[in-house]
Coordinates of C-alpha atoms and ligand atoms in Angstrom, one line a residue:
Chain A
M673 CA 10.0 -23.6 23.9
S674 CA 13.7 -24.0 24.3
P675 CA 15.3 -24.4 21.0
A676 CA 18.0 -27.0 21.4
H677 CA 16.7 -29.9 23.3
D678 CA 15.6 -32.4 20.7
D679 CA 17.5 -34.9 18.8
S680 CA 15.0 -35.6 16.2
T681 CA 15.6 -34.4 12.6
G682 CA 13.6 -32.9 9.8
T683 CA 11.4 -35.9 9.6
S684 CA 10.2 -35.3 13.1
T685 CA 7.0 -33.7 11.8
M686 CA 5.3 -37.1 12.0
D687 CA 5.4 -37.8 15.6
A688 CA 5.3 -34.2 16.8
D689 CA 2.0 -33.5 15.2
A690 CA -0.5 -36.2 15.9
N691 CA -3.5 -34.4 14.6
T692 CA -2.2 -33.9 11.1
P693 CA -3.8 -36.6 9.0
S694 CA -1.0 -37.8 6.7
P695 CA 2.2 -35.9 7.2
S696 CA 4.0 -37.5 4.4
H697 CA 1.4 -36.3 2.0
E698 CA 0.4 -33.1 3.5
P699 CA 2.8 -30.5 2.0
V700 CA 3.5 -27.4 4.1
H701 CA 0.2 -26.8 5.7
M702 CA 0.8 -28.5 8.9
Q703 CA 0.8 -26.5 12.1
T704 CA 4.0 -24.6 12.6
P705 CA 5.0 -26.3 15.9
A706 CA 5.2 -29.5 14.0
L707 CA 7.9 -28.3 11.8
N708 CA 10.1 -26.4 14.2
E709 CA 11.8 -26.5 17.5
H710 CA 13.1 -29.9 17.1
M711 CA 16.4 -29.3 15.4
T712 CA 19.9 -29.9 16.6
P713 CA 22.2 -27.1 15.6
K714 CA 25.2 -28.7 14.0
P715 CA 27.3 -26.0 12.4
E716 CA 29.4 -28.1 10.2
A717 CA 27.9 -30.7 7.9
A718 CA 24.6 -29.3 9.0
E719 CA 21.6 -31.0 7.7
K720 CA 20.1 -29.2 4.7
I721 CA 16.9 -27.3 5.2
F722 CA 16.8 -26.1 1.6
E723 CA 17.9 -28.1 -1.4
L724 CA 17.9 -26.2 -4.6
T725 CA 18.5 -28.1 -7.8
D726 CA 19.0 -26.3 -11.2
V727 CA 16.9 -23.4 -10.1
S728 CA 16.4 -20.8 -12.8
V729 CA 14.2 -17.8 -12.5
R730 CA 12.7 -15.8 -15.3
Y731 CA 10.9 -12.5 -15.3
S732 CA 8.4 -12.5 -18.2
G733 CA 10.5 -15.0 -20.0
K734 CA 13.7 -13.1 -19.4
L735 CA 16.3 -15.2 -17.6
A736 CA 17.5 -13.6 -14.3
V737 CA 19.4 -16.3 -12.6
K738 CA 20.3 -19.7 -14.1
D739 CA 20.8 -23.2 -12.8
V740 CA 21.6 -22.7 -9.2
T741 CA 22.2 -25.8 -7.1
V742 CA 22.8 -25.3 -3.4
G743 CA 21.9 -26.8 -0.1
I744 CA 21.3 -24.5 2.8
G745 CA 22.1 -25.8 6.2
T746 CA 19.7 -25.8 9.1
K747 CA 20.5 -23.2 11.8
Q748 CA 23.3 -21.7 9.8
I749 CA 23.7 -18.3 8.4
T750 CA 24.2 -18.5 4.7
A751 CA 25.3 -15.3 2.9
L752 CA 24.6 -14.6 -0.7
I753 CA 27.1 -12.2 -2.2
G754 CA 27.8 -10.9 -5.7
A755 CA 27.7 -7.9 -7.8
S756 CA 24.4 -6.0 -8.4
G757 CA 22.0 -7.7 -10.7
C758 CA 23.3 -11.2 -10.3
G759 CA 20.0 -12.4 -8.9
K760 CA 20.6 -12.6 -5.2
S761 CA 17.3 -11.0 -4.3
T762 CA 15.6 -13.1 -7.0
L763 CA 16.9 -16.3 -5.6
L764 CA 16.2 -15.3 -2.0
R765 CA 12.6 -14.5 -2.9
C766 CA 12.3 -18.0 -4.4
L767 CA 12.8 -19.5 -1.0
N768 CA 9.5 -18.3 0.4
R769 CA 7.6 -17.9 -2.9
M770 CA 7.7 -14.2 -2.6
N771 CA 8.3 -14.2 -6.3
D772 CA 4.7 -15.3 -6.7
L773 CA 3.7 -11.7 -6.1
I774 CA 5.5 -10.5 -9.2
P775 CA 3.4 -11.0 -12.3
G776 CA 5.4 -12.9 -14.9
A777 CA 8.0 -14.4 -12.5
T778 CA 8.5 -18.1 -13.1
V779 CA 10.7 -20.6 -11.3
D780 CA 12.2 -23.7 -12.9
G781 CA 14.1 -26.5 -11.2
S782 CA 13.3 -27.8 -7.8
V783 CA 13.3 -25.9 -4.5
K784 CA 13.0 -28.4 -1.7
Y785 CA 12.3 -27.3 1.9
R786 CA 12.8 -30.2 4.3
G787 CA 12.2 -32.6 1.4
Q788 CA 9.0 -31.0 0.2
D789 CA 8.9 -29.3 -3.2
L790 CA 7.9 -25.7 -2.4
Y791 CA 6.6 -25.2 -5.9
A792 CA 4.4 -28.4 -6.0
S793 CA 0.9 -27.5 -7.1
N794 CA -0.7 -28.4 -3.8
V795 CA 1.6 -26.1 -1.7
D796 CA 0.0 -23.0 -0.4
P797 CA 2.4 -20.1 -0.6
V798 CA 0.9 -18.5 2.5
Q799 CA 1.8 -21.6 4.5
V800 CA 5.3 -21.4 3.1
R801 CA 5.7 -17.8 4.2
K802 CA 4.4 -18.6 7.6
R803 CA 7.5 -20.8 8.1
I804 CA 9.9 -18.8 6.0
G805 CA 9.8 -15.1 7.0
M806 CA 11.4 -12.2 5.2
V807 CA 13.1 -9.0 6.2
F808 CA 13.5 -6.5 3.5
Q809 CA 16.3 -4.2 2.4
K810 CA 14.4 -1.0 3.3
P811 CA 12.7 -1.1 6.7
N812 CA 9.0 -1.3 6.0
P813 CA 7.2 -1.0 9.3
F814 CA 3.4 -0.8 9.0
P815 CA 2.1 2.7 9.7
K816 CA 0.7 1.6 13.0
S817 CA 1.9 1.4 16.6
I818 CA 5.0 -0.4 17.5
Y819 CA 2.9 -3.0 19.4
D820 CA 0.6 -3.5 16.4
N821 CA 3.5 -4.0 14.1
I822 CA 4.7 -7.0 16.2
A823 CA 1.2 -8.2 17.0
F824 CA 0.0 -8.3 13.4
G825 CA 1.8 -11.5 12.4
P826 CA 0.8 -13.5 15.5
R827 CA -2.8 -12.2 15.1
V828 CA -3.2 -13.3 11.5
L829 CA -1.5 -16.6 12.2
G830 CA -3.9 -17.2 15.1
M831 CA -1.0 -17.5 17.5
N832 CA -2.7 -15.3 20.1
K833 CA -5.2 -18.0 20.9
D834 CA -2.9 -20.1 23.0
R835 CA -0.5 -17.4 24.1
N836 CA -0.8 -14.0 25.5
L837 CA -0.2 -11.3 22.8
D838 CA 1.6 -9.0 25.2
E839 CA 4.0 -11.7 26.0
I840 CA 4.7 -12.5 22.4
V841 CA 5.3 -8.8 21.7
E842 CA 7.7 -8.4 24.7
N843 CA 9.5 -11.5 23.8
A844 CA 10.0 -10.6 20.2
L845 CA 11.2 -7.1 21.0
T846 CA 13.5 -8.4 23.7
R847 CA 15.1 -10.9 21.3
A848 CA 15.5 -8.1 18.7
S849 CA 17.2 -6.1 21.5
L850 CA 14.7 -3.4 21.1
W851 CA 12.6 -3.8 24.2
D852 CA 14.5 -1.4 26.4
E853 CA 14.4 1.3 23.8
V854 CA 10.7 1.1 23.1
K855 CA 9.0 -0.4 26.1
D856 CA 7.6 3.0 27.2
R857 CA 6.3 3.9 23.7
L858 CA 4.6 0.8 22.4
D859 CA 1.6 2.8 21.4
E860 CA 3.6 5.2 19.4
S861 CA 3.7 5.0 15.6
A862 CA 6.5 2.9 14.3
I863 CA 7.0 5.5 11.5
G864 CA 8.6 7.8 14.1
M865 CA 11.5 5.4 14.9
S866 CA 15.0 5.7 13.6
G867 CA 15.9 3.6 10.6
G868 CA 18.0 1.2 12.6
Q869 CA 15.2 0.8 15.1
Q870 CA 12.7 0.3 12.3
Q871 CA 14.8 -2.5 10.9
R872 CA 15.1 -4.2 14.2
L873 CA 11.4 -3.8 14.6
C874 CA 10.9 -5.6 11.2
I875 CA 13.2 -8.4 12.4
A876 CA 11.2 -8.5 15.7
R877 CA 8.0 -8.7 13.7
T878 CA 9.4 -11.7 11.9
I879 CA 10.7 -13.4 15.0
A880 CA 7.2 -13.0 16.6
T881 CA 5.7 -15.3 14.0
N882 CA 8.2 -17.9 15.1
P883 CA 9.3 -19.0 11.6
Q884 CA 11.8 -21.7 10.8
V885 CA 13.8 -19.6 8.4
I886 CA 14.4 -15.9 8.2
L887 CA 15.4 -14.5 4.8
M888 CA 17.1 -11.1 4.9
D889 CA 17.7 -9.0 1.8
E890 CA 20.5 -6.5 2.6
P891 CA 19.0 -5.8 6.0
C892 CA 21.8 -3.3 6.9
S893 CA 22.2 -1.5 3.7
A894 CA 20.4 1.6 5.0
L895 CA 22.0 1.6 8.4
D896 CA 24.9 3.1 10.2
P897 CA 27.8 0.9 11.5
I898 CA 26.4 0.8 15.0
S899 CA 23.0 -0.3 14.0
T900 CA 24.6 -2.7 11.6
S901 CA 26.7 -4.3 14.3
R902 CA 23.7 -4.6 16.5
I903 CA 21.8 -6.4 13.8
E904 CA 24.8 -8.7 13.2
D905 CA 24.9 -9.6 16.9
L906 CA 21.2 -10.2 16.7
M907 CA 21.7 -12.6 13.7
N908 CA 24.2 -14.5 15.7
E909 CA 21.8 -14.9 18.5
L910 CA 18.9 -15.9 16.2
K911 CA 21.0 -18.5 14.7
E912 CA 20.5 -20.6 17.8
Q913 CA 16.9 -21.0 16.8
F914 CA 16.5 -20.0 13.2
T915 CA 18.1 -20.6 9.9
I916 CA 19.1 -17.4 8.3
V917 CA 19.8 -16.6 4.6
V918 CA 21.2 -13.1 4.1
V919 CA 22.0 -11.1 1.0
T920 CA 24.7 -8.6 1.6
H921 CA 27.0 -6.3 -0.3
N922 CA 29.2 -6.0 2.6
M923 CA 32.1 -8.4 2.5
Q924 CA 33.1 -7.9 6.1
Q925 CA 29.5 -8.6 7.1
A926 CA 29.4 -11.8 5.2
A927 CA 32.8 -12.8 6.7
R928 CA 31.7 -11.8 10.2
V929 CA 28.3 -13.4 10.5
S930 CA 27.9 -16.2 8.0
D931 CA 28.8 -19.9 8.2
M932 CA 28.4 -20.5 4.5
T933 CA 28.8 -18.1 1.5
A934 CA 27.5 -18.4 -2.0
Y935 CA 29.1 -16.1 -4.6
F936 CA 27.1 -15.2 -7.7
T937 CA 28.2 -13.4 -10.8
V938 CA 26.6 -12.0 -13.9
E939 CA 27.3 -14.1 -16.9
V940 CA 26.9 -12.7 -20.4
A941 CA 25.7 -15.2 -23.0
E942 CA 26.7 -15.0 -26.7
D943 CA 23.5 -13.2 -27.5
D944 CA 24.4 -10.5 -25.0
K945 CA 21.8 -11.7 -22.5
R946 CA 22.8 -11.3 -18.9
Y947 CA 21.9 -13.6 -16.1
G948 CA 23.2 -14.6 -12.7
R949 CA 25.2 -17.7 -12.1
L950 CA 26.4 -19.3 -8.9
V951 CA 30.1 -19.4 -9.0
E952 CA 31.1 -20.9 -5.7
F953 CA 29.4 -22.1 -2.6
A954 CA 31.5 -23.1 0.4
E955 CA 32.2 -22.4 4.0
T956 CA 32.7 -18.7 4.5
E957 CA 36.2 -19.2 5.7
T958 CA 37.1 -21.0 2.5
I959 CA 35.5 -18.4 0.3
F960 CA 37.4 -15.6 2.0
T961 CA 40.7 -17.3 2.4
N962 CA 41.1 -20.0 -0.1
P963 CA 38.4 -19.8 -2.8
S964 CA 38.7 -22.3 -5.6
D965 CA 37.5 -19.9 -8.3
Q966 CA 39.6 -17.0 -9.5
R967 CA 36.4 -14.8 -9.9
T968 CA 35.5 -15.4 -6.3
E969 CA 39.0 -14.4 -5.2
D970 CA 38.9 -11.2 -7.3
Y971 CA 35.5 -10.3 -5.8
V972 CA 36.2 -11.0 -2.1
T973 CA 39.6 -9.3 -2.3
G974 CA 38.0 -6.3 -3.9
K975 CA 39.7 -6.5 -7.3
V976 CA 36.4 -6.3 -9.0
G977 CA 32.9 -5.3 -8.1
Chain B
M386 CA 17.4 35.5 -1.3
N387 CA 15.4 34.7 -4.4
A388 CA 17.8 36.6 -6.5
G389 CA 20.7 34.7 -5.0
K390 CA 19.1 31.4 -5.9
R391 CA 18.5 32.6 -9.4
N392 CA 22.0 33.7 -9.8
A393 CA 23.3 30.3 -8.7
R394 CA 20.9 28.6 -11.1
D395 CA 21.8 30.7 -14.0
A396 CA 25.4 30.2 -13.2
A397 CA 24.8 26.5 -13.3
L398 CA 22.9 26.7 -16.5
A399 CA 25.6 28.8 -18.1
G400 CA 28.2 26.6 -16.4
A401 CA 29.3 24.7 -19.4
A402 CA 29.8 27.8 -21.6
V403 CA 31.7 29.8 -19.1
E404 CA 33.9 27.2 -17.6
Q405 CA 36.8 29.6 -17.5
S406 CA 35.0 32.2 -15.5
L407 CA 33.9 29.5 -13.0
A408 CA 37.5 28.4 -12.8
A409 CA 38.3 31.9 -11.8
D410 CA 35.4 31.7 -9.4
H411 CA 33.5 34.5 -11.1
I412 CA 29.8 34.1 -11.0
P413 CA 28.2 36.0 -13.9
P414 CA 25.3 38.4 -13.1
A415 CA 21.8 37.3 -13.7
S416 CA 20.6 37.8 -17.2
R417 CA 18.0 40.5 -17.5
K418 CA 16.1 38.6 -20.1
M419 CA 15.7 35.6 -17.9
L420 CA 14.6 37.7 -15.0
W421 CA 11.9 39.3 -17.1
R422 CA 10.7 36.0 -18.5
E423 CA 10.3 34.6 -15.0
R424 CA 8.4 37.7 -13.8
I425 CA 6.0 37.6 -16.7
F426 CA 5.3 33.9 -16.2
K427 CA 4.6 34.5 -12.5
A428 CA 2.3 37.4 -13.3
L429 CA 0.3 35.3 -15.7
L430 CA -0.2 32.6 -13.1
I431 CA -1.4 35.2 -10.6
V432 CA -3.8 36.7 -13.1
S433 CA -5.4 33.3 -13.9
L434 CA -5.8 32.7 -10.2
L435 CA -7.5 36.1 -9.8
V436 CA -9.9 35.5 -12.6
G437 CA -11.2 32.3 -10.8
M438 CA -11.3 34.0 -7.4
A439 CA -13.1 37.1 -8.8
V440 CA -15.9 35.1 -10.4
L441 CA -16.4 33.1 -7.2
A442 CA -16.4 36.3 -5.1
I443 CA -18.9 38.1 -7.3
L444 CA -21.2 35.1 -7.2
V445 CA -21.0 34.8 -3.4
I446 CA -21.4 38.5 -2.8
D447 CA -24.4 38.6 -5.2
V448 CA -26.1 35.7 -3.6
L449 CA -25.4 36.9 -0.1
S450 CA -26.8 40.4 -0.8
D451 CA -29.9 38.9 -2.3
G452 CA -30.6 36.1 0.1
L453 CA -29.1 37.0 3.5
G454 CA -32.2 39.1 4.4
T455 CA -34.6 36.3 4.2
L456 CA -32.3 33.7 5.7
N457 CA -33.6 33.0 9.2
L458 CA -34.6 30.2 11.4
S459 CA -38.2 30.0 10.3
F460 CA -37.0 29.8 6.7
L461 CA -34.9 26.7 7.7
T462 CA -37.8 25.1 9.6
S463 CA -40.7 25.7 7.3
F464 CA -42.1 23.7 4.4
P465 CA -42.6 25.2 0.9
S466 CA -45.7 27.3 0.6
A467 CA -47.5 29.2 -2.1
F468 CA -46.8 32.3 0.0
P469 CA -43.2 33.5 -0.1
K470 CA -43.6 34.8 3.5
N471 CA -44.3 31.3 4.8
A472 CA -42.1 29.3 2.5
G473 CA -39.1 27.5 3.8
I474 CA -36.7 24.7 3.0
E475 CA -37.0 22.1 5.8
S476 CA -38.2 19.4 3.5
A477 CA -35.5 20.3 0.9
I478 CA -32.8 20.0 3.6
T479 CA -34.0 16.7 5.0
G480 CA -34.5 15.4 1.4
S481 CA -30.9 16.3 0.6
L482 CA -29.6 14.6 3.7
W483 CA -31.6 11.5 3.0
L484 CA -30.3 11.4 -0.6
M485 CA -26.8 11.8 0.7
A486 CA -27.1 9.1 3.2
I487 CA -28.6 6.6 0.7
C488 CA -26.0 7.6 -1.8
A489 CA -23.2 7.0 0.7
F490 CA -24.5 3.7 1.9
F491 CA -24.6 2.5 -1.7
V492 CA -21.6 4.1 -3.2
I493 CA -18.9 3.7 -0.6
P494 CA -19.0 -0.1 -0.2
V495 CA -19.5 -0.7 -3.9
G496 CA -16.9 1.8 -5.0
V497 CA -14.3 0.8 -2.5
A498 CA -14.8 -2.9 -3.3
A499 CA -14.5 -2.2 -7.0
A500 CA -11.3 -0.2 -6.4
I501 CA -9.8 -3.0 -4.3
Y502 CA -10.5 -5.5 -7.0
L503 CA -9.0 -3.4 -9.7
E504 CA -6.0 -2.2 -7.7
E505 CA -5.1 -5.4 -5.8
F506 CA -6.5 -8.4 -7.6
A507 CA -7.1 -7.5 -11.3
D508 CA -4.4 -8.7 -13.6
R509 CA -3.7 -5.8 -15.9
R510 CA -2.5 -8.1 -18.6
R511 CA -6.0 -9.3 -19.1
W512 CA -7.9 -7.4 -21.7
W513 CA -11.2 -7.4 -19.8
N514 CA -9.6 -5.8 -16.8
R515 CA -8.2 -3.0 -19.0
L516 CA -11.6 -2.6 -20.6
I517 CA -13.3 -2.2 -17.2
E518 CA -10.7 0.4 -16.2
L519 CA -11.2 2.3 -19.4
N520 CA -15.0 2.2 -19.0
I521 CA -14.8 3.6 -15.5
Q522 CA -12.7 6.5 -16.6
N523 CA -15.2 7.2 -19.3
L524 CA -18.2 6.9 -17.1
A525 CA -16.8 9.6 -14.8
A526 CA -17.2 12.0 -17.8
V527 CA -20.7 11.0 -18.7
P528 CA -23.1 14.0 -18.2
S529 CA -25.3 13.7 -15.1
I530 CA -28.5 14.0 -17.1
V531 CA -27.7 10.6 -18.7
Y532 CA -27.5 9.1 -15.2
G533 CA -30.9 10.7 -14.6
I534 CA -32.3 8.9 -17.6
L535 CA -30.7 5.7 -16.5
G536 CA -32.3 6.1 -13.1
L537 CA -35.7 6.8 -14.6
A538 CA -35.6 3.9 -16.9
Y539 CA -34.1 1.2 -14.6
L540 CA -34.7 2.4 -11.0
V541 CA -37.9 4.4 -11.0
R542 CA -39.6 2.3 -13.7
G543 CA -38.3 -0.8 -15.4
P544 CA -36.9 -3.8 -13.6
L545 CA -36.5 -2.2 -10.1
D546 CA -39.7 -0.2 -10.3
L547 CA -38.9 1.8 -7.1
G548 CA -41.1 4.7 -8.1
R549 CA -40.3 8.4 -7.6
T550 CA -38.9 7.7 -4.2
V551 CA -36.0 9.1 -2.2
L552 CA -34.4 5.6 -2.6
A553 CA -34.4 5.8 -6.4
G554 CA -33.0 9.3 -6.2
G555 CA -30.2 8.4 -3.8
L556 CA -29.3 5.3 -5.9
T557 CA -29.2 7.4 -9.1
L558 CA -26.9 9.9 -7.5
G559 CA -24.8 6.9 -6.3
L560 CA -24.5 5.6 -9.8
L561 CA -23.5 9.1 -10.9
V562 CA -20.6 9.4 -8.4
L563 CA -19.6 5.8 -8.4
P564 CA -16.9 6.1 -11.0
V565 CA -15.3 9.0 -9.1
V566 CA -15.3 7.1 -5.9
V567 CA -13.7 4.1 -7.6
I568 CA -11.0 6.2 -9.2
S569 CA -10.2 8.2 -6.0
S570 CA -10.2 5.0 -3.9
R571 CA -7.8 3.4 -6.4
E572 CA -5.5 6.3 -6.1
A573 CA -5.6 6.1 -2.3
L574 CA -4.8 2.3 -2.5
R575 CA -2.0 2.9 -5.0
A576 CA -0.4 5.4 -2.7
V577 CA 0.2 2.7 -0.1
P578 CA 3.6 1.4 -0.9
G579 CA 4.1 -2.1 -2.2
S580 CA 6.5 -2.7 0.7
I581 CA 3.6 -2.7 3.1
R582 CA 1.9 -5.6 1.2
E583 CA 5.2 -7.5 0.9
G584 CA 5.9 -6.9 4.6
A585 CA 2.5 -8.3 5.6
M586 CA 2.6 -11.3 3.2
G587 CA 6.2 -12.0 4.2
L588 CA 4.9 -12.7 7.6
G589 CA 2.5 -15.3 6.3
A590 CA -0.6 -13.1 5.9
T591 CA -2.9 -13.9 3.0
R592 CA -3.3 -11.4 0.3
W593 CA -6.7 -10.6 1.7
Q594 CA -5.4 -10.2 5.3
A595 CA -2.6 -7.9 4.0
I596 CA -5.2 -5.7 2.3
W597 CA -7.8 -5.8 5.0
Y598 CA -5.5 -5.1 8.0
Q599 CA -2.7 -3.1 6.5
V600 CA -3.4 -1.6 3.1
L601 CA -7.0 -0.5 3.6
P602 CA -6.5 1.2 6.9
A603 CA -3.5 3.0 5.5
A604 CA -5.7 4.1 2.5
I605 CA -8.7 5.1 4.6
P606 CA -7.9 8.9 4.7
G607 CA -7.5 9.1 1.0
I608 CA -10.6 7.0 0.4
S609 CA -12.8 9.0 2.7
T610 CA -11.5 12.3 1.3
G611 CA -12.5 11.1 -2.2
A612 CA -15.8 9.7 -1.0
I613 CA -16.8 12.9 0.9
L614 CA -15.9 15.1 -2.1
S615 CA -18.1 12.9 -4.3
L616 CA -20.9 13.2 -1.9
S617 CA -20.6 16.9 -2.0
R618 CA -20.9 16.7 -5.8
A619 CA -24.0 14.5 -5.4
I620 CA -25.7 16.9 -3.1
G621 CA -25.4 19.7 -5.6
E622 CA -26.8 17.8 -8.6
T623 CA -30.1 18.9 -10.0
A624 CA -30.5 17.4 -13.5
P625 CA -30.7 13.7 -12.6
L626 CA -33.1 14.4 -9.8
I627 CA -35.4 16.2 -12.2
M628 CA -35.2 13.2 -14.5
V629 CA -36.1 10.7 -11.8
G630 CA -39.0 13.0 -11.1
A631 CA -38.4 14.3 -7.6
A632 CA -41.4 16.3 -6.7
T633 CA -41.0 20.1 -6.5
F634 CA -43.6 20.8 -3.9
I635 CA -43.2 18.6 -0.9
A636 CA -44.5 19.8 2.4
F637 CA -43.2 17.0 4.6
N638 CA -39.9 15.4 5.4
P639 CA -39.1 11.9 4.0
T640 CA -40.4 9.3 6.3
G641 CA -38.6 6.3 4.8
L642 CA -36.9 5.0 1.7
N643 CA -40.2 4.9 -0.2
S644 CA -41.1 8.5 0.6
A645 CA -41.5 11.1 -2.0
F646 CA -38.9 13.8 -1.7
T647 CA -37.5 17.1 -2.8
A648 CA -33.9 18.4 -2.5
L649 CA -32.2 21.7 -2.1
P650 CA -31.1 22.2 -5.7
L651 CA -34.5 21.2 -6.9
Q652 CA -36.2 23.7 -4.6
I653 CA -33.8 26.4 -5.8
Y654 CA -34.5 25.5 -9.4
N655 CA -38.2 25.5 -8.7
W656 CA -38.2 28.9 -7.0
L657 CA -36.0 30.4 -9.7
S658 CA -38.4 29.4 -12.4
S659 CA -41.3 31.0 -10.5
P660 CA -42.5 34.4 -11.9
Q661 CA -42.7 36.0 -8.4
A662 CA -39.7 38.1 -7.5
E663 CA -40.0 37.1 -3.8
F664 CA -39.4 33.5 -4.7
K665 CA -36.2 34.4 -6.5
I666 CA -34.9 36.0 -3.3
L667 CA -35.8 32.8 -1.4
A668 CA -33.8 30.9 -4.0
A669 CA -30.8 33.0 -3.1
S670 CA -31.3 32.2 0.6
A671 CA -31.5 28.5 -0.3
I672 CA -28.3 28.8 -2.3
I673 CA -26.6 30.2 0.7
V674 CA -27.7 27.2 2.8
L675 CA -26.5 24.8 0.0
L676 CA -23.2 26.6 -0.2
M677 CA -22.7 26.3 3.5
M678 CA -23.4 22.6 3.4
L679 CA -20.9 22.2 0.7
V680 CA -18.2 24.2 2.5
A681 CA -18.9 22.1 5.7
I682 CA -18.6 18.8 3.8
N683 CA -15.5 19.8 2.0
S684 CA -13.9 21.1 5.3
V685 CA -14.5 17.7 6.8
A686 CA -12.6 16.2 3.8
I687 CA -9.7 18.6 4.3
I688 CA -9.5 18.0 8.0
I689 CA -9.4 14.2 7.5
R690 CA -6.7 14.6 4.8
N691 CA -4.5 16.8 7.0
R692 CA -5.0 14.9 10.1
Y693 CA -4.1 11.5 8.6
E694 CA -1.6 12.6 6.1
K695 CA 0.9 9.7 5.9
K696 CA 4.6 9.9 5.6
W697 CA 6.2 6.6 4.6
Ligands
ATP1029 N1 10.4 -7.5 -10.6 C1 11.3 -7.7 -11.7 N2 10.8 -7.7 -12.9 C2 11.7 -7.9 -14.0 N3 13.0 -8.1 -13.8 C3 13.5 -8.1 -12.6 C4 12.7 -7.9 -11.4 N4 13.4 -8.0 -10.3 C5 14.7 -8.2 -10.8 N5 14.7 -8.3 -12.1 C6 15.9 -8.6 -12.9 O1 16.5 -9.8 -12.5 C7 17.9 -9.6 -12.4 C8 18.4 -9.9 -11.0 O2 17.9 -9.0 -10.1 P1 18.0 -9.0 -8.5 O3 17.2 -8.0 -8.0 O4 17.7 -10.4 -8.1 O5 19.6 -8.7 -8.4 P2 20.4 -8.5 -7.1 O6 21.5 -9.5 -7.1 O7 19.5 -8.6 -5.9 O8 21.0 -7.1 -7.2 P3 21.2 -6.0 -6.1 O9 22.5 -6.4 -5.5 O10 21.4 -4.7 -6.9 O11 20.0 -6.0 -5.2 C9 18.2 -8.2 -12.8 O12 18.6 -8.2 -14.2 C10 16.9 -7.5 -12.7 O13 16.8 -6.5 -13.7
MG1030 MG1 18.8 -7.2 -4.4

């Protein structure tokens, strides 16, 4: 299970999963192990796990974000920043087809995940979300025990068949640096935890399903600075194994944790319609020290927004 | 303490007008008129409450004074009889319990399933789903005698041809409370925050898994409270049972789904319409038993609600 031992690349699905009939054809419903664990972390010039081309999202016909083209690197942390309403959450939710749950939401353009079109008609969104997990802005633990919160994902994904559930739970909690705090109260309700603990539980819950990518929508916005820094540390550790895309309003956070940063802004069309646009996408250091767009500079230096 | 709050509030209300006095940090005294208005309003609320309570109290006291004397073990364990001395309500109690069980077996799965469909799957932009919703709301307001006629036409006779059996009676009561079960179950499902569904599906659960493992368990307290309260409504219903033709004189307990039956409300109705005064007293005793059953059922609902009250 060690993450960094393989030299194969995204196309490794073929040899790694012999019992999948025709990998090139089969969209995302191959077994999880086939798609993960065989990636070399290469921070710069990282291979792209997501390729978005001219992605526009509409809610009931109303444009929310327009023509976004970005590539998101494997085992990197990519931060999405920008003023409220510029479509960061919208874009994030495109990446694991969470937008499907919103009636009236439509996605145009192409969202490719390891070369596969996520919105192709034969792709099962459930299979997509198995590989691309999500942590939400507000901690949303299930109203069950701490143990059951973690165990739910592995159970529904059938992971407990080949591995001991207790082991999975301990492992996930340990990696989310929550194990020591909760190991004596695994049977207690998760609702009784503090906000920061709940958020780490939600991250642990996602880790437990062993996804490829973790999407985080302002994971620290409800947390105090100490919990926040613990989660940032956690993200840095998780980066070893997962690709992370994080939406944040906190410039320092983006600067501290991310490798790449995408800055979005709200554009107002002539007919007064507002929608989000990608202004600049570059290495985080560039965005914060030497952005090529004036709007980016104004934003990251706090002149606007 | 209360007066203090009021002062502060009045001050806030008057704030804009008396900015100067606030600047001087002078809080104006409470206005007399306002105080009186609030007092009168409060008094009206209490009076309305008392009216309801009084009616209930008179009813209960009246029934207790009439019926307590004849309420004893042999009354509970005897079958109806032509002689008031020997008459009892065992077959009525067992009949009511049978009805309730059949009703529950039918209405809970069907009602909860319908609620899950409407709340979790139905696309509200489609006209037929809105039509179904509207119809269910309306069905909840249909008088119970109409359900009795329905039961008579389609269950007792007609296509199902069940006869005047306890099964037909239970199903009729089930139809009667079905809309209420659907509505209360929907409310319980709606009270489960969307973030729970998203959380589950964000982990790769299917919609059905999210509902079955997370949403439904979280909604169970609300669903069972609603279902239990509807059963308590069913157990007190008389009119539909008269329509489906439950017998009024049954000297045996139901032996199966196809058994003839009577029920507590029917027995009460029957005794009340008898000319003999002794039977009217027995009716009062039977009412006490029915009331106690209702109180017991409703307390179960309250206990469940309090025990499992969720804070998100
Ligand atoms: N469920 C929805 N239905 C309709 N419109 C929506 C929905 N969600 C978002 N929008 C619209 O899409 C646009 C982008 O919203 P989004 O939530 O993606 O912004 P954001 O960048 O995440 O903002 P914030 O920083 O405040 O979270 C907004 O104009 C918003 O009104
Ligand atoms: Mg957002």
